């Protein structure tokens, strides 16, 4: 005999792109099981979906739930108590969610605020720095949230990794089946999330689903629905981050955007959100944390979040008060993305000397450089 969970699982696959129609059908029939009993129901405007409602769909769902259990995953229906309440309250929640994690769904979704952090894959050093700063500030707040993002390269990966390093939970929303990871290079990150208490991976796609282009819209919709606020760190004028912000506005979520240079295409989307009144401007990490209702974070080593002291004082403790390293670090802090050549001119010191200092600072994880020798401070010192 078919149970409600199996029937919802079948309908979740059929109505994945039309969850409102699926829910209306369930309510009209008095439950998911009755949808499959008696004559095949009509689905106005989508006869192709009505054709999929039948015993074959239930047989698939039974095998699907067996695969879910065998893989150590979980399947939640929108009727379950542990289903994320913010998502359930949306106008178009997925009928079902697949979950992979070492913690119960109730603990992952029900104990802390959920905050979305999204942005471009092609993130700049400026965006990387602010992504880390904002997540670290939230980690240092009296009320620590769950950081929600989409497991992509760039902003998403930095947000997830920074949350793990800062000791707060993170949830990755995937555009694939729960048994796959996209991109493949994030398999290690995915495993870290799954094994860390309070963290998890979620998707509404059946197992085995590949990362098709159309899938990312559903992924972005879930991110926006899960959270109380979305922070767009860096975005071009088109992309998934802007779609997530659009969904968030539609769900009456707060949206924040980090402003950037007018001539930087990677900040054009954020600047547009702010200019059009679709997002509030982020002016500082501390102010944002307060606006999110998380309390006031405490500054720490090197000006980062933790336990007291200024950047100059921290550098003096590390290298000595008269160290020539200090002016180099301070110059990089004030001129994010400055090249070694520009540093040499700014400080009036020989290029080989400045290059040697930067290499030493990089070896000690104080400074990072890219292929063009553009310098920025590492998260612990920014």
CSV table of C-alpha atoms in Angstrom, one decimal:
chain,number,residue,atom,x,y,z
A,1,UNK,CA,0.0,0.0,0.0
A,2,UNK,CA,1.3,3.4,-1.0
A,3,UNK,CA,2.0,5.9,1.9
A,4,UNK,CA,1.9,9.7,1.8
A,5,UNK,CA,5.7,10.1,1.7
A,6,UNK,CA,6.1,7.9,-1.4
A,7,UNK,CA,3.2,9.7,-3.2
A,8,UNK,CA,4.8,13.1,-2.4
A,9,UNK,CA,8.2,11.9,-3.6
A,10,UNK,CA,6.6,10.9,-6.9
A,11,UNK,CA,4.8,14.3,-7.2
A,12,UNK,CA,7.9,16.2,-6.3
A,13,UNK,CA,9.6,14.7,-9.4
A,14,UNK,CA,6.6,15.3,-11.6
A,15,UNK,CA,5.9,18.9,-10.4
A,16,UNK,CA,9.5,19.9,-9.7
A,17,UNK,CA,9.2,23.0,-11.9
A,18,UNK,CA,5.6,23.6,-11.0
A,19,UNK,CA,5.3,23.0,-7.2
A,20,UNK,CA,2.3,25.3,-6.9
A,21,UNK,CA,0.3,23.0,-9.3
A,22,UNK,CA,1.4,20.0,-7.4
A,23,UNK,CA,0.4,21.4,-4.0
A,24,UNK,CA,-3.0,22.5,-5.4
A,25,UNK,CA,-3.6,19.0,-6.7
A,26,UNK,CA,-2.8,17.4,-3.4
A,27,UNK,CA,-5.1,19.8,-1.6
A,28,UNK,CA,-7.9,19.3,-4.1
A,29,UNK,CA,-7.6,15.5,-3.8
A,30,UNK,CA,-7.3,15.5,0.0
A,31,UNK,CA,-3.8,14.2,0.1
A,32,UNK,CA,-0.9,12.9,-2.1
A,33,UNK,CA,-2.1,9.3,-2.1
A,34,UNK,CA,-5.6,10.1,-3.5
A,35,UNK,CA,-4.0,11.9,-6.4
A,36,UNK,CA,-3.0,8.4,-7.7
A,37,UNK,CA,-6.3,6.7,-6.9
A,38,UNK,CA,-9.2,6.7,-9.3
A,39,UNK,CA,-9.3,8.5,-12.7
A,40,UNK,CA,-6.1,10.4,-13.7
A,41,UNK,CA,-6.6,14.0,-12.5
A,42,UNK,CA,-6.5,16.9,-14.9
A,43,UNK,CA,-3.7,19.5,-14.7
A,44,UNK,CA,-5.0,22.6,-16.4
A,45,UNK,CA,-2.4,24.0,-18.9
A,46,UNK,CA,-0.1,21.0,-18.4
A,47,UNK,CA,-1.6,17.8,-19.8
A,48,UNK,CA,2.0,16.4,-20.1
A,49,UNK,CA,2.3,16.4,-16.3
A,50,UNK,CA,-1.1,14.7,-15.9
A,51,UNK,CA,0.2,11.9,-18.2
A,52,UNK,CA,3.0,11.2,-15.7
A,53,UNK,CA,0.6,10.5,-12.8
A,54,UNK,CA,0.2,6.8,-12.5
A,55,UNK,CA,1.5,3.6,-11.0
A,56,UNK,CA,4.8,3.9,-12.8
A,57,UNK,CA,5.5,7.1,-10.9
A,58,UNK,CA,4.8,5.4,-7.5
A,59,UNK,CA,7.0,2.5,-8.4
A,60,UNK,CA,9.8,4.9,-9.2
A,61,UNK,CA,9.2,6.8,-5.9
A,62,UNK,CA,9.4,3.6,-3.9
A,63,UNK,CA,12.8,2.7,-5.5
A,64,UNK,CA,13.9,6.3,-5.0
A,65,UNK,CA,13.3,6.3,-1.3
A,66,UNK,CA,15.1,3.0,-1.0
A,67,UNK,CA,18.1,4.6,-2.8
A,68,UNK,CA,17.8,7.6,-0.4
A,69,UNK,CA,18.0,5.3,2.6
A,70,UNK,CA,20.8,3.2,1.2
A,71,UNK,CA,22.9,6.3,0.6
A,72,UNK,CA,22.4,7.6,4.1
A,73,UNK,CA,20.3,10.6,2.9
A,74,UNK,CA,16.9,11.8,4.0
A,75,UNK,CA,13.8,12.9,2.2
A,76,UNK,CA,11.5,15.6,3.7
A,77,UNK,CA,8.1,16.4,2.5
A,78,UNK,CA,6.5,19.8,2.9
A,79,UNK,CA,4.1,18.2,5.3
A,80,UNK,CA,6.9,17.1,7.7
A,81,UNK,CA,7.4,19.0,10.9
A,82,UNK,CA,11.2,19.1,10.2
A,83,UNK,CA,10.7,20.8,6.8
A,84,UNK,CA,12.2,24.3,7.0
A,85,UNK,CA,9.5,26.6,8.1
A,86,UNK,CA,10.7,29.7,6.2
A,87,UNK,CA,10.6,27.7,3.0
A,88,UNK,CA,7.2,26.2,3.8
A,89,UNK,CA,5.8,29.7,4.2
A,90,UNK,CA,6.8,30.7,0.6
A,91,UNK,CA,4.1,30.7,-2.1
A,92,UNK,CA,5.9,27.9,-4.1
A,93,UNK,CA,7.9,25.6,-1.8
A,94,UNK,CA,9.3,22.4,-3.2
A,95,UNK,CA,7.0,19.4,-2.4
A,96,UNK,CA,10.1,17.6,-1.1
A,97,UNK,CA,13.7,18.2,-0.1
A,98,UNK,CA,16.6,15.8,-0.1
A,99,UNK,CA,19.1,16.3,2.8
A,100,UNK,CA,22.6,15.0,3.4
A,101,UNK,CA,24.2,15.8,6.8
A,102,UNK,CA,25.2,14.4,10.2
A,103,UNK,CA,22.6,16.5,12.0
A,104,UNK,CA,18.9,16.3,12.2
A,105,UNK,CA,16.9,18.6,9.9
A,106,UNK,CA,15.2,20.2,12.9
A,107,UNK,CA,18.6,21.3,14.3
A,108,UNK,CA,20.0,22.5,10.9
A,109,UNK,CA,17.0,24.6,10.0
A,110,UNK,CA,15.3,25.4,13.3
A,111,UNK,CA,17.8,26.6,15.8
A,112,UNK,CA,19.6,29.6,14.2
A,113,UNK,CA,18.8,32.3,11.7
A,114,UNK,CA,19.6,31.4,8.2
A,115,UNK,CA,21.5,34.0,6.1
A,116,UNK,CA,22.2,33.7,2.4
A,117,UNK,CA,25.6,34.8,1.0
A,118,UNK,CA,25.7,34.7,-2.8
A,119,UNK,CA,27.7,36.3,-5.6
A,120,UNK,CA,29.6,35.8,-8.8
A,121,UNK,CA,31.8,32.9,-9.6
A,122,UNK,CA,34.3,35.3,-11.1
A,123,UNK,CA,34.9,37.0,-7.8
A,124,UNK,CA,37.6,39.7,-7.4
A,125,UNK,CA,40.1,40.1,-4.6
A,126,UNK,CA,37.9,42.8,-3.3
A,127,UNK,CA,34.9,40.5,-3.3
A,128,UNK,CA,36.8,37.7,-1.7
A,129,UNK,CA,38.0,40.0,1.1
A,130,UNK,CA,34.5,41.3,1.9
A,131,UNK,CA,32.9,37.8,1.6
A,132,UNK,CA,35.3,36.6,4.3
A,133,UNK,CA,34.9,39.7,6.4
A,134,UNK,CA,31.1,39.5,6.4
A,135,UNK,CA,31.0,35.8,7.3
A,136,UNK,CA,33.6,36.2,10.0
A,137,UNK,CA,31.7,39.1,11.5
A,138,UNK,CA,28.5,37.0,11.6
A,139,UNK,CA,30.5,34.2,13.2
A,140,UNK,CA,31.7,36.6,15.9
A,141,UNK,CA,28.2,37.9,16.6
A,142,UNK,CA,26.3,36.9,19.8
A,143,UNK,CA,23.6,35.2,17.6
A,144,UNK,CA,25.5,33.0,15.2
A,145,UNK,CA,23.6,32.2,12.0
A,146,UNK,CA,23.7,29.4,9.4
A,147,UNK,CA,25.3,30.6,6.2
A,148,UNK,CA,23.4,29.4,3.1
A,149,UNK,CA,24.9,29.4,-0.4
A,150,UNK,CA,24.9,27.5,-3.6
A,151,UNK,CA,28.1,25.4,-3.6
A,152,UNK,CA,29.4,27.1,-6.8
A,153,UNK,CA,32.9,28.4,-7.4
A,154,UNK,CA,33.8,31.9,-6.3
A,155,UNK,CA,31.5,33.6,-3.7
A,156,UNK,CA,29.6,30.5,-2.8
A,157,UNK,CA,32.7,28.4,-2.1
A,158,UNK,CA,34.4,31.2,-0.1
A,159,UNK,CA,31.2,31.7,2.0
A,160,UNK,CA,30.9,28.0,2.8
A,161,UNK,CA,34.6,27.6,3.6
A,162,UNK,CA,34.9,30.7,5.7
A,163,UNK,CA,31.9,29.6,7.8
A,164,UNK,CA,33.5,26.2,8.4
A,165,UNK,CA,36.8,27.8,9.4
A,166,UNK,CA,35.0,30.3,11.6
A,167,UNK,CA,33.0,27.6,13.4
A,168,UNK,CA,29.5,28.3,12.3
A,169,UNK,CA,27.1,26.0,10.3
A,170,UNK,CA,26.7,26.3,6.6
A,171,UNK,CA,24.1,24.8,4.2
A,172,UNK,CA,24.8,24.1,0.6
A,173,UNK,CA,21.9,24.2,-1.8
A,174,UNK,CA,22.7,22.1,-4.9
A,175,UNK,CA,21.5,22.1,-8.5
A,176,UNK,CA,22.0,18.3,-8.7
A,177,UNK,CA,20.7,15.2,-7.1
A,178,UNK,CA,21.8,14.7,-3.4
A,179,UNK,CA,24.2,11.9,-4.5
A,180,UNK,CA,26.2,14.3,-6.8
A,181,UNK,CA,28.4,17.3,-6.2
A,182,UNK,CA,28.8,20.2,-8.7
A,183,UNK,CA,31.4,21.4,-9.4
A,184,UNK,CA,33.4,18.2,-8.8
A,185,UNK,CA,36.3,20.2,-7.4
A,186,UNK,CA,34.0,21.0,-4.4
A,187,UNK,CA,33.8,17.3,-3.4
A,188,UNK,CA,36.1,18.0,-0.5
A,189,UNK,CA,34.1,21.0,0.6
A,190,UNK,CA,30.9,19.0,0.3
A,191,UNK,CA,32.3,16.2,2.5
A,192,UNK,CA,33.4,18.8,5.1
A,193,UNK,CA,29.9,20.2,5.2
A,194,UNK,CA,28.3,16.8,5.5
A,195,UNK,CA,30.5,15.7,8.4
A,196,UNK,CA,30.3,19.0,10.4
A,197,UNK,CA,27.5,19.1,13.0
A,198,UNK,CA,24.8,21.6,12.2
A,199,UNK,CA,25.7,21.7,8.5
A,200,UNK,CA,24.1,20.0,5.5
A,201,UNK,CA,23.5,19.7,1.7
A,202,UNK,CA,20.0,20.1,0.3
A,203,UNK,CA,18.3,19.8,-3.1
A,204,UNK,CA,14.8,19.2,-4.4
A,205,UNK,CA,16.1,17.2,-7.4
A,206,UNK,CA,15.8,13.4,-7.6
A,207,UNK,CA,18.9,11.4,-7.1
A,208,UNK,CA,21.1,11.2,-10.2
A,209,UNK,CA,20.1,14.6,-11.5
A,210,UNK,CA,22.8,16.3,-13.5
A,211,UNK,CA,23.6,20.1,-13.2
A,212,UNK,CA,21.6,21.3,-16.2
A,213,UNK,CA,21.4,25.0,-16.8
A,214,UNK,CA,17.7,25.2,-15.9
A,215,UNK,CA,18.4,23.6,-12.5
A,216,UNK,CA,20.1,26.6,-11.1
A,217,UNK,CA,16.9,28.7,-11.0
A,218,UNK,CA,15.3,26.2,-8.7
A,219,UNK,CA,18.5,26.1,-6.6
A,220,UNK,CA,18.4,29.9,-6.3
A,221,UNK,CA,14.7,29.9,-5.4
A,222,UNK,CA,15.4,27.5,-2.5
A,223,UNK,CA,18.3,29.7,-1.2
A,224,UNK,CA,16.0,32.7,-1.2
A,225,UNK,CA,13.2,30.8,0.5
A,226,UNK,CA,15.3,29.2,3.2
A,227,UNK,CA,16.8,32.4,4.6
A,228,UNK,CA,15.7,35.6,6.4
A,229,UNK,CA,18.1,37.7,4.4
A,230,UNK,CA,20.3,37.5,1.4
A,231,UNK,CA,23.7,39.3,1.0
A,232,UNK,CA,24.9,39.8,-2.5
A,233,UNK,CA,28.7,40.2,-2.3
A,234,UNK,CA,29.6,40.8,-5.9
A,235,UNK,CA,27.6,40.3,-9.1
A,236,UNK,CA,27.5,41.2,-12.7
A,237,UNK,CA,24.3,42.6,-14.2
A,238,UNK,CA,23.1,39.1,-15.1
A,239,UNK,CA,23.6,36.0,-13.1
A,240,UNK,CA,22.3,33.6,-10.4
A,241,UNK,CA,23.0,36.0,-7.5
A,242,UNK,CA,20.7,38.6,-9.0
A,243,UNK,CA,18.0,36.0,-9.5
A,244,UNK,CA,18.4,34.9,-5.9
A,245,UNK,CA,17.9,38.6,-4.9
A,246,UNK,CA,14.9,38.8,-7.1
A,247,UNK,CA,13.3,35.7,-5.5
A,248,UNK,CA,14.2,37.1,-2.0
A,249,UNK,CA,12.4,40.3,-2.7
A,250,UNK,CA,9.4,38.3,-3.9
A,251,UNK,CA,9.5,36.3,-0.6
A,252,UNK,CA,9.7,39.6,1.4
A,253,UNK,CA,13.3,38.7,2.6
A,254,UNK,CA,15.8,41.5,3.4
A,255,UNK,CA,18.4,41.9,0.6
A,256,UNK,CA,21.8,43.6,1.1
A,257,UNK,CA,24.5,44.3,-1.5
A,258,UNK,CA,28.1,45.2,-1.2
A,259,UNK,CA,28.8,48.3,-3.4
A,260,UNK,CA,31.8,48.4,-5.7
A,261,UNK,CA,33.6,50.5,-8.2
A,262,UNK,CA,31.4,52.0,-11.0
A,263,UNK,CA,33.8,50.7,-13.7
A,264,UNK,CA,34.0,47.1,-12.3
A,265,UNK,CA,31.6,44.8,-14.1
A,266,UNK,CA,31.6,42.4,-11.2
A,267,UNK,CA,30.0,45.1,-9.0
A,268,UNK,CA,27.6,46.4,-11.6
A,269,UNK,CA,24.8,44.0,-10.4
A,270,UNK,CA,25.2,45.0,-6.7
A,271,UNK,CA,25.3,48.7,-7.6
A,272,UNK,CA,22.2,48.3,-9.7
A,273,UNK,CA,20.3,46.5,-6.8
A,274,UNK,CA,21.2,49.3,-4.5
A,275,UNK,CA,20.3,52.0,-7.0
A,276,UNK,CA,17.0,50.5,-7.8
A,277,UNK,CA,16.0,50.1,-4.2
A,278,UNK,CA,16.1,46.3,-4.4
A,279,UNK,CA,18.8,46.0,-1.8
A,280,UNK,CA,20.2,47.9,1.2
A,281,UNK,CA,23.8,49.0,0.9
A,282,UNK,CA,26.4,47.3,3.0
A,283,UNK,CA,28.6,50.0,4.6
A,284,UNK,CA,30.5,47.9,7.2
A,285,UNK,CA,30.5,44.4,8.5
A,286,UNK,CA,29.6,45.5,12.0
A,287,UNK,CA,26.6,47.5,10.8
A,288,UNK,CA,25.4,44.7,8.7
A,289,UNK,CA,25.5,42.2,11.6
A,290,UNK,CA,23.4,44.7,13.6
A,291,UNK,CA,20.9,45.1,10.8
A,292,UNK,CA,20.5,41.3,10.6
A,293,UNK,CA,19.6,41.3,14.3
A,294,UNK,CA,22.6,39.2,15.3
A,295,UNK,CA,24.1,41.6,17.9
A,296,UNK,CA,27.4,43.3,17.8
A,297,UNK,CA,30.6,41.4,16.8
A,298,UNK,CA,33.9,41.8,18.6
A,299,UNK,CA,37.0,42.9,16.7
A,300,UNK,CA,40.2,40.9,17.1
A,301,UNK,CA,43.7,40.2,16.0
A,302,UNK,CA,44.9,42.3,13.1
A,303,UNK,CA,41.6,44.0,13.0
A,304,UNK,CA,39.8,40.8,12.2
A,305,UNK,CA,37.1,39.3,14.4
A,306,UNK,CA,38.2,37.7,17.6
A,307,UNK,CA,40.2,38.9,20.6
A,308,UNK,CA,41.4,42.6,20.7
A,309,UNK,CA,44.2,44.7,19.3
A,310,UNK,CA,44.9,46.9,16.2
A,311,UNK,CA,46.6,45.8,13.0
A,312,UNK,CA,49.8,47.7,13.8
A,313,UNK,CA,50.0,46.3,17.3
A,314,UNK,CA,49.4,42.7,16.0
A,315,UNK,CA,52.1,43.2,13.4
A,316,UNK,CA,54.5,44.6,16.0
A,317,UNK,CA,54.0,41.5,18.1
A,318,UNK,CA,54.6,39.3,15.1
A,319,UNK,CA,57.6,41.0,13.5
A,320,UNK,CA,58.8,43.6,16.1
A,321,UNK,CA,57.8,47.2,16.4
A,322,UNK,CA,60.5,48.5,14.0
A,323,UNK,CA,60.1,45.8,11.3
A,324,UNK,CA,60.1,47.1,7.7
A,325,UNK,CA,57.3,44.6,7.1
A,326,UNK,CA,54.8,46.8,8.9
A,327,UNK,CA,54.7,49.6,6.3
A,328,UNK,CA,54.3,47.1,3.6
A,329,UNK,CA,51.2,45.4,5.3
A,330,UNK,CA,49.6,48.8,6.1
A,331,UNK,CA,50.1,50.0,2.6
A,332,UNK,CA,48.4,46.8,1.2
A,333,UNK,CA,45.5,47.3,3.7
A,334,UNK,CA,44.9,50.8,2.4
A,335,UNK,CA,45.4,49.9,-1.2
A,336,UNK,CA,43.7,46.6,-1.8
A,337,UNK,CA,44.9,45.0,-5.1
A,338,UNK,CA,48.1,47.1,-5.3
A,339,UNK,CA,50.8,45.5,-7.3
A,340,UNK,CA,54.4,44.9,-6.0
A,341,UNK,CA,55.6,47.5,-8.5
A,342,UNK,CA,53.1,50.0,-7.2
A,343,UNK,CA,54.1,49.2,-3.6
A,344,UNK,CA,57.7,49.9,-4.4
A,345,UNK,CA,56.9,53.3,-5.8
A,346,UNK,CA,54.5,54.1,-3.0
A,347,UNK,CA,56.9,53.2,-0.3
A,348,UNK,CA,60.0,54.6,-2.1
A,349,UNK,CA,61.8,51.3,-1.6
A,350,UNK,CA,63.7,49.2,-4.1
A,351,UNK,CA,61.6,46.7,-6.0
A,352,UNK,CA,63.7,43.6,-5.0
A,353,UNK,CA,63.4,44.6,-1.3
A,354,UNK,CA,59.6,45.0,-1.5
A,355,UNK,CA,59.2,41.8,-3.5
A,356,UNK,CA,61.2,40.0,-0.9
A,357,UNK,CA,59.0,41.4,1.9
A,358,UNK,CA,55.8,40.4,0.1
A,359,UNK,CA,57.1,36.9,-0.5
A,360,UNK,CA,58.0,36.6,3.2
A,361,UNK,CA,54.6,37.9,4.2
A,362,UNK,CA,52.9,35.5,1.8
A,363,UNK,CA,54.9,32.6,3.3
A,364,UNK,CA,53.6,33.6,6.7
A,365,UNK,CA,50.0,33.8,5.5
A,366,UNK,CA,49.7,37.5,6.1
A,367,UNK,CA,49.5,38.6,2.5
A,368,UNK,CA,48.2,36.8,-0.6
A,369,UNK,CA,49.0,37.7,-4.3
A,370,UNK,CA,47.5,36.7,-7.6
A,371,UNK,CA,49.2,36.0,-11.0
A,372,UNK,CA,49.5,39.7,-11.6
A,373,UNK,CA,51.3,40.3,-8.3
A,374,UNK,CA,48.3,42.2,-6.9
A,375,UNK,CA,48.4,42.1,-3.1
A,376,UNK,CA,45.7,41.7,-0.5
A,377,UNK,CA,45.6,40.7,3.2
A,378,UNK,CA,44.6,37.2,4.1
A,379,UNK,CA,41.3,36.9,6.1
A,380,UNK,CA,43.0,36.6,9.4
A,381,UNK,CA,44.7,40.0,8.9
A,382,UNK,CA,42.1,41.9,6.9
